[in-house]
Coordinates of C-alpha atoms in Angstrom, one line a residue:
Chain A
X3 CA 77.4 -5.3 -33.7
X4 CA 74.2 -6.7 -35.2
X5 CA 71.5 -8.7 -33.4
X6 CA 67.9 -8.8 -32.8
X7 CA 65.2 -9.2 -30.2
X8 CA 62.9 -12.1 -31.0
X9 CA 59.5 -12.9 -29.5
X10 CA 58.8 -16.6 -30.0
X11 CA 55.2 -17.7 -29.5
X12 CA 54.8 -15.4 -26.4
X13 CA 51.8 -15.9 -24.3
X14 CA 51.2 -13.6 -21.3
X15 CA 48.8 -13.9 -18.4
X16 CA 47.4 -11.5 -15.8
X17 CA 46.0 -13.9 -13.1
X18 CA 43.9 -16.4 -15.0
X19 CA 43.3 -14.3 -18.1
X20 CA 45.5 -14.8 -21.1
X21 CA 46.2 -11.5 -22.8
X22 CA 48.8 -12.5 -25.4
X23 CA 48.0 -15.6 -27.5
X24 CA 51.4 -16.3 -29.1
X25 CA 53.2 -13.2 -30.3
X26 CA 55.9 -13.8 -32.9
X27 CA 58.0 -10.8 -33.9
X28 CA 61.7 -10.1 -34.7
X29 CA 63.2 -6.6 -34.4
X30 CA 66.7 -6.1 -35.7
X31 CA 69.2 -3.8 -34.0
X32 CA 69.2 -0.4 -35.7
X33 CA 65.6 -0.8 -36.9
X34 CA 62.3 0.6 -35.8
X35 CA 59.3 -1.8 -35.5
X36 CA 55.9 -0.2 -35.0
X37 CA 53.3 -2.1 -33.1
X38 CA 49.9 -0.9 -34.2
X39 CA 46.4 -1.8 -33.3
X40 CA 43.2 -0.8 -31.5
X41 CA 43.1 -0.3 -27.7
X42 CA 43.1 -3.5 -25.7
X43 CA 44.8 -5.7 -28.3
X44 CA 47.9 -6.4 -26.3
X45 CA 50.4 -3.9 -27.5
X46 CA 51.3 -2.5 -24.0
X47 CA 51.2 -6.0 -22.6
X48 CA 53.8 -7.2 -25.1
X49 CA 56.2 -4.5 -23.9
X50 CA 55.4 -5.2 -20.2
X51 CA 55.9 -8.9 -20.8
X52 CA 59.4 -8.2 -22.1
X53 CA 60.2 -6.3 -18.9
X54 CA 58.9 -9.1 -16.7
X55 CA 55.9 -7.1 -15.5
X56 CA 53.1 -9.6 -16.2
X57 CA 52.1 -12.4 -13.9
X58 CA 53.2 -15.3 -16.1
X59 CA 54.5 -15.9 -19.6
X60 CA 54.9 -18.9 -21.9
X61 CA 57.1 -19.0 -25.0
X62 CA 60.3 -16.9 -24.9
X63 CA 62.0 -13.7 -25.9
X64 CA 65.6 -13.9 -27.2
X65 CA 67.8 -10.8 -26.9
X66 CA 70.8 -11.2 -29.2
X67 CA 70.4 -14.9 -28.9
X68 CA 70.2 -15.0 -25.1
X69 CA 66.9 -15.7 -23.4
X70 CA 65.5 -12.7 -21.7
X71 CA 64.4 -13.4 -18.1
X72 CA 64.8 -12.6 -14.4
X73 CA 63.6 -9.6 -12.5
X74 CA 63.0 -6.3 -14.3
X75 CA 66.3 -4.6 -13.4
X76 CA 68.2 -7.6 -14.6
X77 CA 66.4 -7.4 -18.0
X78 CA 67.3 -3.8 -18.2
X79 CA 70.9 -4.7 -17.5
X80 CA 70.7 -7.3 -20.3
X81 CA 70.1 -4.4 -22.7
X82 CA 66.4 -3.6 -23.0
X83 CA 64.4 -0.7 -21.5
X84 CA 60.9 0.6 -21.6
X85 CA 59.5 4.1 -21.7
X86 CA 56.0 3.7 -20.5
X87 CA 53.0 5.8 -21.5
X88 CA 52.7 7.7 -18.2
X89 CA 56.1 9.5 -18.6
X90 CA 57.1 9.5 -14.9
X91 CA 60.3 11.4 -14.2
X92 CA 62.1 11.3 -10.8
X93 CA 60.1 14.4 -9.9
X94 CA 62.1 15.7 -6.9
X95 CA 65.4 15.3 -8.6
X96 CA 66.8 17.9 -11.0
X97 CA 66.9 17.2 -14.7
X98 CA 70.7 16.7 -14.4
X99 CA 70.3 14.2 -11.6
X100 CA 67.6 12.3 -13.6
X101 CA 70.1 12.0 -16.5
X102 CA 73.1 11.2 -14.3
X103 CA 71.4 8.4 -12.5
X104 CA 70.6 6.7 -15.8
X105 CA 74.1 7.4 -17.2
X106 CA 75.6 5.8 -14.1
X107 CA 73.8 2.5 -15.1
X108 CA 75.5 2.4 -18.5
X109 CA 79.0 1.0 -19.0
X110 CA 81.6 3.6 -18.3
X111 CA 82.8 3.8 -21.9
X112 CA 79.3 3.8 -23.4
X113 CA 79.0 6.2 -26.3
X114 CA 75.7 8.0 -25.5
X115 CA 76.4 10.5 -22.7
X116 CA 74.6 13.5 -21.3
X117 CA 76.1 15.9 -23.8
X118 CA 74.7 13.7 -26.6
X119 CA 71.3 13.7 -24.9
X120 CA 71.4 17.5 -24.7
X121 CA 72.3 17.7 -28.3
X122 CA 69.1 15.9 -29.2
X123 CA 67.0 17.7 -26.6
X124 CA 68.5 21.2 -26.2
X125 CA 65.5 22.2 -24.1
X126 CA 66.8 19.8 -21.4
X127 CA 70.1 21.6 -21.4
X128 CA 68.4 24.8 -20.5
X129 CA 66.5 23.2 -17.6
X130 CA 69.5 21.2 -16.1
X131 CA 69.1 22.4 -12.5
X132 CA 65.3 22.6 -12.5
X133 CA 63.3 20.0 -10.6
X134 CA 62.1 17.5 -13.1
X135 CA 58.6 17.6 -11.6
X136 CA 58.2 21.2 -12.7
X137 CA 58.9 20.6 -16.4
X138 CA 56.0 20.7 -18.9
X139 CA 54.5 17.5 -20.1
X140 CA 56.5 17.6 -23.4
X141 CA 59.7 18.3 -21.6
X142 CA 59.1 15.5 -19.2
X143 CA 58.6 13.2 -22.1
X144 CA 61.9 14.3 -23.6
X145 CA 63.5 13.6 -20.2
X146 CA 62.2 10.1 -19.9
X147 CA 63.3 9.3 -23.5
X148 CA 66.7 10.8 -22.8
X149 CA 66.9 8.9 -19.5
X150 CA 66.2 5.6 -21.3
X151 CA 68.8 6.3 -24.1
X152 CA 71.4 7.2 -21.4
X153 CA 71.3 3.6 -20.1
X154 CA 72.7 2.8 -23.6
X155 CA 70.3 0.0 -24.2
X156 CA 70.5 -2.4 -27.1
X157 CA 66.7 -2.3 -27.5
X158 CA 64.3 0.4 -26.5
X159 CA 60.5 0.1 -26.2
X160 CA 58.4 3.3 -26.4
X161 CA 54.8 3.2 -25.5
X162 CA 52.8 6.0 -27.2
X163 CA 55.6 8.5 -26.7
X164 CA 53.8 11.4 -28.5
X165 CA 50.3 11.1 -27.1
X166 CA 49.0 14.5 -26.2
X167 CA 52.2 16.3 -27.2
X168 CA 52.4 19.6 -29.1
X169 CA 53.9 19.3 -32.6
X170 CA 57.4 20.6 -31.7
X171 CA 57.7 17.9 -29.0
X172 CA 56.5 15.2 -31.4
X173 CA 59.2 16.3 -33.8
X174 CA 61.8 16.1 -31.0
X175 CA 60.7 12.6 -30.2
X176 CA 60.8 11.6 -33.9
X177 CA 64.4 12.9 -34.1
X178 CA 65.4 11.0 -31.0
X179 CA 64.1 7.8 -32.5
X180 CA 66.1 8.5 -35.6
X181 CA 69.2 9.1 -33.6
X182 CA 68.7 6.0 -31.5
X183 CA 68.3 3.9 -34.7
X184 CA 71.4 5.5 -36.1
X185 CA 73.3 4.4 -33.0
X186 CA 72.2 0.8 -33.7
X187 CA 69.5 0.6 -31.1
X188 CA 66.5 -1.6 -32.0
X189 CA 63.2 0.1 -31.3
X190 CA 59.7 -1.1 -30.7
X191 CA 57.3 1.7 -31.0
X192 CA 53.7 1.5 -29.9
X193 CA 52.1 4.5 -31.6
X194 CA 48.5 5.7 -32.2
X195 CA 49.7 8.4 -34.7
X196 CA 50.0 6.7 -38.0
X197 CA 51.9 9.6 -39.6
X198 CA 54.6 9.4 -37.0
X199 CA 54.8 5.6 -37.4
X200 CA 55.1 5.9 -41.2
X201 CA 57.7 8.6 -40.8
X202 CA 60.1 6.4 -38.7
X203 CA 59.0 2.8 -39.0
X204 CA 61.0 0.1 -40.8
X205 CA 58.4 -2.7 -40.1
X206 CA 54.8 -2.5 -39.1
X207 CA 53.0 -5.1 -37.1
X208 CA 49.2 -5.0 -36.6
X209 CA 48.0 -6.6 -33.3
X210 CA 44.6 -8.0 -32.8
X211 CA 43.4 -10.0 -29.8
X212 CA 46.8 -10.6 -28.4
X213 CA 48.4 -11.7 -31.7
X214 CA 50.2 -10.1 -34.6
X215 CA 47.8 -10.6 -37.5
X216 CA 49.5 -8.7 -40.3
X217 CA 53.0 -7.3 -40.9
X218 CA 54.2 -4.8 -43.5
X219 CA 57.6 -3.7 -44.6
X220 CA 58.2 0.0 -45.0
X221 CA 57.9 -0.2 -48.7
X222 CA 54.5 -2.1 -48.4
X223 CA 53.3 0.4 -45.8
X224 CA 54.2 3.4 -47.9
X225 CA 52.7 1.9 -51.0
X226 CA 49.3 1.4 -49.4
X227 CA 48.9 3.2 -46.1
X228 CA 45.1 3.0 -46.5
X229 CA 45.4 -0.8 -46.0
X230 CA 47.0 -0.2 -42.5
X231 CA 44.5 2.5 -41.7
X232 CA 41.6 0.2 -42.5
X233 CA 43.0 -2.4 -40.1
X234 CA 43.2 0.3 -37.4
X235 CA 39.6 1.5 -37.8
X236 CA 36.8 0.1 -35.7
X237 CA 34.5 -1.7 -38.0
Chain B
X3 CA 86.5 30.5 -14.8
X4 CA 85.7 32.7 -17.8
X5 CA 82.4 31.0 -17.9
X6 CA 81.7 32.0 -14.3
X7 CA 82.6 35.6 -14.9
X8 CA 80.4 35.7 -18.0
X9 CA 77.4 34.4 -16.3
X10 CA 76.1 36.5 -13.4
X11 CA 73.6 33.8 -12.3
X12 CA 76.3 31.2 -12.0
X13 CA 78.6 33.7 -10.3
X14 CA 75.9 34.4 -7.8
X15 CA 75.2 30.8 -7.2
X16 CA 79.0 30.1 -6.8
X17 CA 79.3 32.9 -4.2
X18 CA 76.2 31.7 -2.4
X19 CA 77.7 28.3 -2.3
X20 CA 80.9 29.7 -0.8
X21 CA 78.9 31.5 1.8
X22 CA 77.0 28.4 2.7
X23 CA 80.2 26.3 3.1
X24 CA 81.7 29.1 5.2
X25 CA 78.5 29.1 7.4
X26 CA 78.5 25.4 7.7
X27 CA 82.2 25.4 8.7
X28 CA 81.4 28.1 11.3
X29 CA 78.6 26.0 12.8
X30 CA 80.8 22.9 12.9
X31 CA 83.5 24.8 14.7
X32 CA 81.0 26.3 17.1
X33 CA 79.8 22.8 17.9
X34 CA 83.4 21.7 18.6
X35 CA 83.7 24.7 21.1
X36 CA 80.8 23.6 23.2
X37 CA 83.0 22.2 26.0
X38 CA 84.6 25.6 26.5
X39 CA 81.2 27.4 26.7
X40 CA 79.9 24.9 29.3
X41 CA 82.8 25.0 31.8
X42 CA 81.2 25.1 35.2
X43 CA 78.0 23.6 33.8
X44 CA 78.7 19.9 33.6
X45 CA 75.0 19.0 33.2
X46 CA 74.8 21.2 30.1
X47 CA 77.8 19.4 28.5
X48 CA 76.2 16.0 29.3
X49 CA 73.0 17.2 27.7
X50 CA 75.0 18.3 24.6
X51 CA 76.6 14.9 24.4
X52 CA 73.2 13.2 24.6
X53 CA 72.1 15.6 21.8
X54 CA 75.0 14.6 19.6
X55 CA 74.1 10.9 20.1
X56 CA 70.5 11.7 19.2
X57 CA 71.8 13.5 16.1
X58 CA 73.7 10.4 15.0
X59 CA 70.6 8.3 15.6
X60 CA 68.4 10.7 13.6
X61 CA 71.0 10.6 10.7
X62 CA 70.9 6.8 10.8
X63 CA 67.1 6.7 10.2
X64 CA 67.4 9.3 7.5
X65 CA 69.8 7.1 5.6
X66 CA 66.9 4.7 5.3
X67 CA 63.8 6.9 5.1
X68 CA 65.3 9.9 3.4
X69 CA 67.3 8.0 0.9
X70 CA 64.8 5.2 -0.2
X71 CA 61.5 6.4 1.2
X72 CA 61.1 3.3 3.4
X73 CA 59.4 4.4 6.6
X74 CA 60.5 2.6 9.8
X75 CA 58.4 2.6 12.9
X76 CA 60.9 0.4 14.7
X77 CA 64.3 2.1 14.3
X78 CA 64.9 2.0 18.1
X79 CA 65.5 -1.7 17.5
X80 CA 69.0 -0.9 16.3
X81 CA 69.7 1.8 18.9
X82 CA 68.8 -0.6 21.7
X83 CA 70.6 -3.5 20.0
X84 CA 73.7 -1.5 19.8
X85 CA 73.4 -0.4 23.4
X86 CA 72.9 -3.9 24.8
X87 CA 75.5 -5.6 22.6
X88 CA 78.2 -2.9 23.3
X89 CA 77.3 -2.9 27.0
X90 CA 77.6 -6.6 27.3
X91 CA 80.8 -6.7 25.3
X92 CA 82.3 -4.0 27.5
X93 CA 81.2 -5.9 30.7
X94 CA 82.1 -9.4 29.6
X95 CA 85.0 -9.0 27.1
X96 CA 86.8 -5.7 27.0
X97 CA 85.8 -2.0 27.5
X98 CA 88.2 -1.1 24.6
X99 CA 86.1 1.2 22.2
X100 CA 88.1 0.1 19.1
X101 CA 87.0 -3.4 19.7
X102 CA 83.5 -2.9 21.2
X103 CA 82.1 -0.4 18.7
X104 CA 83.2 -2.1 15.4
X105 CA 82.1 -5.5 16.7
X106 CA 78.7 -4.1 17.7
X107 CA 78.2 -2.4 14.3
X108 CA 79.2 -5.5 12.4
X109 CA 76.8 -7.6 14.5
X110 CA 73.9 -5.1 13.8
X111 CA 74.7 -5.1 10.1
X112 CA 74.6 -8.9 10.0
X113 CA 71.2 -9.1 11.8
X114 CA 69.9 -6.3 9.6
X115 CA 71.1 -8.1 6.5
X116 CA 69.2 -11.2 7.4
X117 CA 66.0 -9.5 8.6
X118 CA 66.2 -6.9 5.9
X119 CA 66.3 -9.4 3.1
X120 CA 62.7 -10.2 4.0
X121 CA 61.6 -6.7 5.1
X122 CA 62.8 -4.7 2.1
X123 CA 60.6 -6.7 -0.3
X124 CA 57.6 -5.1 1.5
X125 CA 56.6 -1.6 0.7
X126 CA 54.8 1.2 2.6
X127 CA 52.6 0.2 5.5
X128 CA 53.7 -3.4 5.5
X129 CA 57.3 -2.5 5.8
X130 CA 56.6 0.1 8.6
X131 CA 54.5 -2.4 10.6
X132 CA 57.1 -5.2 10.2
X133 CA 59.9 -2.9 11.5
X134 CA 57.7 -2.1 14.5
X135 CA 57.2 -5.9 15.0
X136 CA 61.0 -6.4 14.8
X137 CA 61.7 -3.8 17.4
X138 CA 59.0 -5.3 19.7
X139 CA 60.7 -8.7 19.4
X140 CA 64.0 -7.2 20.4
X141 CA 62.3 -5.4 23.3
X142 CA 60.8 -8.7 24.4
X143 CA 64.2 -10.5 24.1
X144 CA 65.6 -8.2 26.8
X145 CA 63.1 -9.6 29.3
X146 CA 63.4 -13.2 28.1
X147 CA 67.1 -13.1 28.6
X148 CA 66.8 -11.0 31.8
X149 CA 69.6 -12.8 33.6
X150 CA 72.2 -11.4 31.3
X151 CA 70.4 -8.2 30.2
X152 CA 69.2 -7.2 33.6
X153 CA 65.6 -7.2 32.5
X154 CA 63.5 -4.3 33.6
X155 CA 66.3 -2.8 35.7
X156 CA 68.4 -2.5 32.6
X157 CA 72.0 -3.4 32.0
X158 CA 74.0 -1.8 34.8
X159 CA 77.7 -1.5 35.6
X160 CA 79.1 -1.1 32.1
X161 CA 82.8 -0.3 32.8
X162 CA 84.5 2.9 31.8
X163 CA 85.4 2.8 28.1
X164 CA 89.0 2.8 27.0
X165 CA 90.6 4.0 23.8
X166 CA 93.9 2.2 23.1
X167 CA 93.9 1.3 26.7
X168 CA 93.4 4.8 28.0
X169 CA 90.2 5.2 30.0
X170 CA 87.9 8.0 28.8
X171 CA 86.6 9.8 31.9
X172 CA 86.7 13.5 31.0
X173 CA 83.3 14.8 29.9
X174 CA 85.0 17.1 27.4
X175 CA 86.9 14.2 25.8
X176 CA 83.7 12.2 25.6
X177 CA 81.9 15.1 23.9
X178 CA 84.7 15.6 21.3
X179 CA 84.7 11.9 20.6
X180 CA 81.0 11.8 20.0
X181 CA 81.1 15.0 18.0
X182 CA 83.9 13.6 15.8
X183 CA 81.8 10.5 15.1
X184 CA 78.8 12.7 14.2
X185 CA 80.8 14.9 11.8
X186 CA 82.4 11.9 10.2
X187 CA 79.0 10.2 9.7
X188 CA 77.4 13.3 8.3
X189 CA 80.3 13.9 5.9
X190 CA 80.2 10.3 4.7
X191 CA 76.4 10.5 4.3
X192 CA 76.6 13.7 2.3
X193 CA 79.4 12.3 0.2
X194 CA 77.3 9.2 -0.6
X195 CA 74.3 11.4 -1.4
X196 CA 76.3 13.0 -4.3
X197 CA 77.7 9.6 -5.5
X198 CA 76.0 7.4 -8.1
X199 CA 74.8 5.2 -5.2
X200 CA 73.1 8.2 -3.5
X201 CA 71.4 9.2 -6.8
X202 CA 70.2 5.6 -7.3
X203 CA 68.7 5.6 -3.8
X204 CA 66.9 8.8 -4.5
X205 CA 65.5 7.5 -7.8
X206 CA 64.1 4.5 -5.9
X207 CA 62.5 6.9 -3.4
X208 CA 61.0 8.8 -6.4
X209 CA 59.8 5.8 -8.4
X210 CA 60.9 2.3 -7.8
X211 CA 59.5 0.9 -11.0
X212 CA 61.2 3.5 -13.2
X213 CA 64.4 2.8 -11.3
X214 CA 64.1 -0.8 -12.3
X215 CA 63.6 0.1 -15.9
X216 CA 67.0 1.8 -16.0
X217 CA 68.6 -1.3 -14.4
X218 CA 68.7 -0.4 -10.7
X219 CA 68.6 -3.3 -8.4
X220 CA 65.9 -1.8 -6.2
X221 CA 65.7 -4.5 -3.5
X222 CA 69.4 -4.8 -3.3
X223 CA 70.0 -1.1 -2.8
X224 CA 67.1 -0.9 -0.3
X225 CA 68.8 -3.7 1.6
X226 CA 72.1 -1.8 1.6
X227 CA 70.4 1.3 2.9
X228 CA 68.6 -0.8 5.6
X229 CA 71.9 -2.4 6.7
X230 CA 73.8 0.9 6.7
X231 CA 71.0 2.6 8.6
X232 CA 71.0 -0.2 11.2
X233 CA 74.7 -0.1 11.5
X234 CA 74.8 3.6 12.2
X235 CA 71.8 3.3 14.6
X236 CA 73.6 0.6 16.5
X237 CA 76.8 2.8 16.6
X238 CA 74.7 5.5 18.3
X239 CA 73.3 2.9 20.8
X240 CA 76.8 1.6 21.5
X241 CA 78.1 5.1 22.2
X242 CA 75.1 5.8 24.5
X243 CA 75.6 2.6 26.6
X244 CA 79.3 3.3 27.0
X245 CA 78.7 7.0 27.7
X246 CA 76.0 6.3 30.3
X247 CA 77.6 3.1 31.6
X248 CA 74.2 1.5 31.3
X249 CA 71.4 0.5 28.9
X250 CA 67.7 0.3 29.6
X251 CA 64.9 -1.5 27.8
X252 CA 63.3 1.8 27.1
X253 CA 65.8 2.3 24.3
X254 CA 64.1 -0.4 22.3
X255 CA 60.5 0.8 22.9
X256 CA 58.1 1.9 20.3
X257 CA 58.1 5.3 22.0
X258 CA 61.8 5.6 21.3
X259 CA 61.2 4.7 17.7
X260 CA 58.5 7.4 17.5
X261 CA 61.0 9.9 18.9
X262 CA 63.6 9.1 16.3
X263 CA 61.0 9.5 13.6
X264 CA 60.1 12.9 15.2
X265 CA 63.8 14.0 15.1
X266 CA 63.8 13.3 11.3
X267 CA 60.5 14.9 10.5
X268 CA 61.3 17.9 12.7
X269 CA 64.6 18.4 10.9
X270 CA 63.4 17.6 7.4
X271 CA 63.2 14.1 5.9
X272 CA 65.8 13.3 3.3
X273 CA 68.0 16.3 4.0
X274 CA 70.6 14.5 6.2
X275 CA 71.6 17.8 7.8
X276 CA 68.0 18.5 8.9
X277 CA 67.6 15.3 11.0
X278 CA 70.9 16.0 12.7
X279 CA 69.5 19.5 13.7
X280 CA 66.2 17.8 14.6
X281 CA 67.9 15.4 17.0
X282 CA 69.8 18.2 18.7
X283 CA 66.8 20.6 19.0
X284 CA 64.5 17.8 20.2
X285 CA 66.9 16.7 22.9
X286 CA 67.3 20.2 24.4
X287 CA 63.6 21.0 24.0
X288 CA 62.5 17.7 25.6
X289 CA 64.7 18.5 28.6
X290 CA 63.6 22.1 29.1
X291 CA 59.9 21.7 28.3
X292 CA 59.6 18.5 30.3
X293 CA 61.1 20.4 33.3
X294 CA 58.4 23.0 32.9
X295 CA 55.3 20.8 32.5
X296 CA 54.5 17.2 32.8
X297 CA 52.2 17.5 29.8
X298 CA 55.2 18.1 27.5
X299 CA 54.2 15.2 25.2
X300 CA 51.0 17.0 24.4
X301 CA 52.9 20.0 23.2
X302 CA 55.3 17.9 21.2
X303 CA 52.5 16.1 19.6
X304 CA 50.9 19.4 18.6
X305 CA 54.2 20.6 17.3
X306 CA 54.6 17.5 15.2
X307 CA 51.2 17.9 13.6
X308 CA 52.0 21.6 13.0
X309 CA 55.3 20.8 11.3
X310 CA 53.8 18.1 9.0
X311 CA 51.0 20.6 7.9
X312 CA 52.8 23.9 7.8
X313 CA 56.4 23.1 7.2
X314 CA 56.7 19.6 5.8
X315 CA 60.4 20.3 5.0
X316 CA 61.1 20.7 8.7
X317 CA 63.8 22.9 10.2
X318 CA 66.0 22.4 7.2
X319 CA 63.2 23.3 4.8
X320 CA 62.5 26.5 6.7
X321 CA 66.1 27.5 6.8
X322 CA 66.5 26.7 3.1
X323 CA 63.5 28.8 2.3
X324 CA 64.9 31.8 4.3
X325 CA 68.3 31.4 2.6
X326 CA 66.7 31.5 -0.9
X327 CA 64.7 34.6 0.1
X328 CA 67.9 36.3 1.3
X329 CA 69.7 35.4 -1.9
X330 CA 66.7 36.7 -3.9
X331 CA 66.9 40.0 -2.1
X332 CA 70.6 40.3 -2.6
X333 CA 70.2 40.6 -6.4

């Protein structure tokens, strides 16, 4: 099944202040879009707006042609989920329970199950009965990504998933993104690490002051990464 | 099975689990034998029956607080509601348990569904204060409608309960009936805990926002917990009114709500089995300590503080810790 998530002239507000000033972006199922930009440019707000976590929005977001709306859990049930930056696991539940609670939210015949999650993150398989709160930071990040994938979403948004992680964990996250894309999930990745973005991204969007100011295809980005790097440097 | 044999850690856990189940079955059977141990001591059997009701009540609060993290300061509202509705039904309509108790529980669930729809949108302190307010409203209603509730004197003259037309007068029969309800409620609660619904509740307790991200209807499931908790609390109240043949406004007081919360904290919040133990231990301790000193509340207050600081897992937490140590030594 093909499809896309489309942001159409999205404005977002916290109270009186307008944070997003008309974001336009389309992310195809089975592709990875990297949202890049300096801090405070609206990357996280874009993701939060999609989950219904800002005070007010104008414009619209279409998910496979249907307008995304309603409370957060309903949006998740429509097929989109968010892995926020703070990687919060259900700390007092075991790793297994964390995974099971997410799997239970997916359709019964959904393809991605706990065995598949353990295949991507073998480390979680070794920690199944351990309380999730006792995992290391990198393991917790694996768990929240696995948890998001187990819902079997159509689209998955990752907010700086590798920040502060050791290289082995960064590699595990990269692999999980590849697997998710291979399974036809559309991914929006907010990432500070340009090397990781260049390794997995199909499209690159540069955000500035609540808008997307430049977009690159993978070929363009690989041809001149310096151009992107310049846009991401404080002048 | 070959996996089990090949892995000593799993084998040990499996045998430990077997031991635990055997131990739990032993305790359950011992509980059922209480009437035989208390022949010639009718008061003790009555106290044991009260303790069983307290255990059901404690379990009902843990369904809400332990499962979803919502703290109620007014759980006595449902206990008292159940007692008065069941008492009035028995007096005015029929003393048949199979009619009175289900009707009472359904009525409580309906009232809880309506009030809960507003309450569960609140979190933390706001929710706790609103539950207290709700219980105070119910408390006041008893006095407003004093010509049918008996006001300060309480509801008196609730007739002897019947089951399928047979009056239940024997203290032993009463005990077994109450004990059966407790076991059934506990078994159902433990079963739900292991089901997807139970897991979803716990994820809400852990982090409501993340639960929403994976598609869990947080407010809907909180409301379900609130309604089930109210229903079981009202069931405990209904049984108490029928058992005592009376209901008093004290059942709805904030002091009663505080006591129920103490059962749960004493036993271990969120453990289901713990609050059941908490309700039983508290009922006996309250009786014996209060017969020794009129300042018993001071001691209980001190004990409460001690538990929260030293053993936040309550009785269940302490037992679990001891069990793990024993298992550790058995290696």
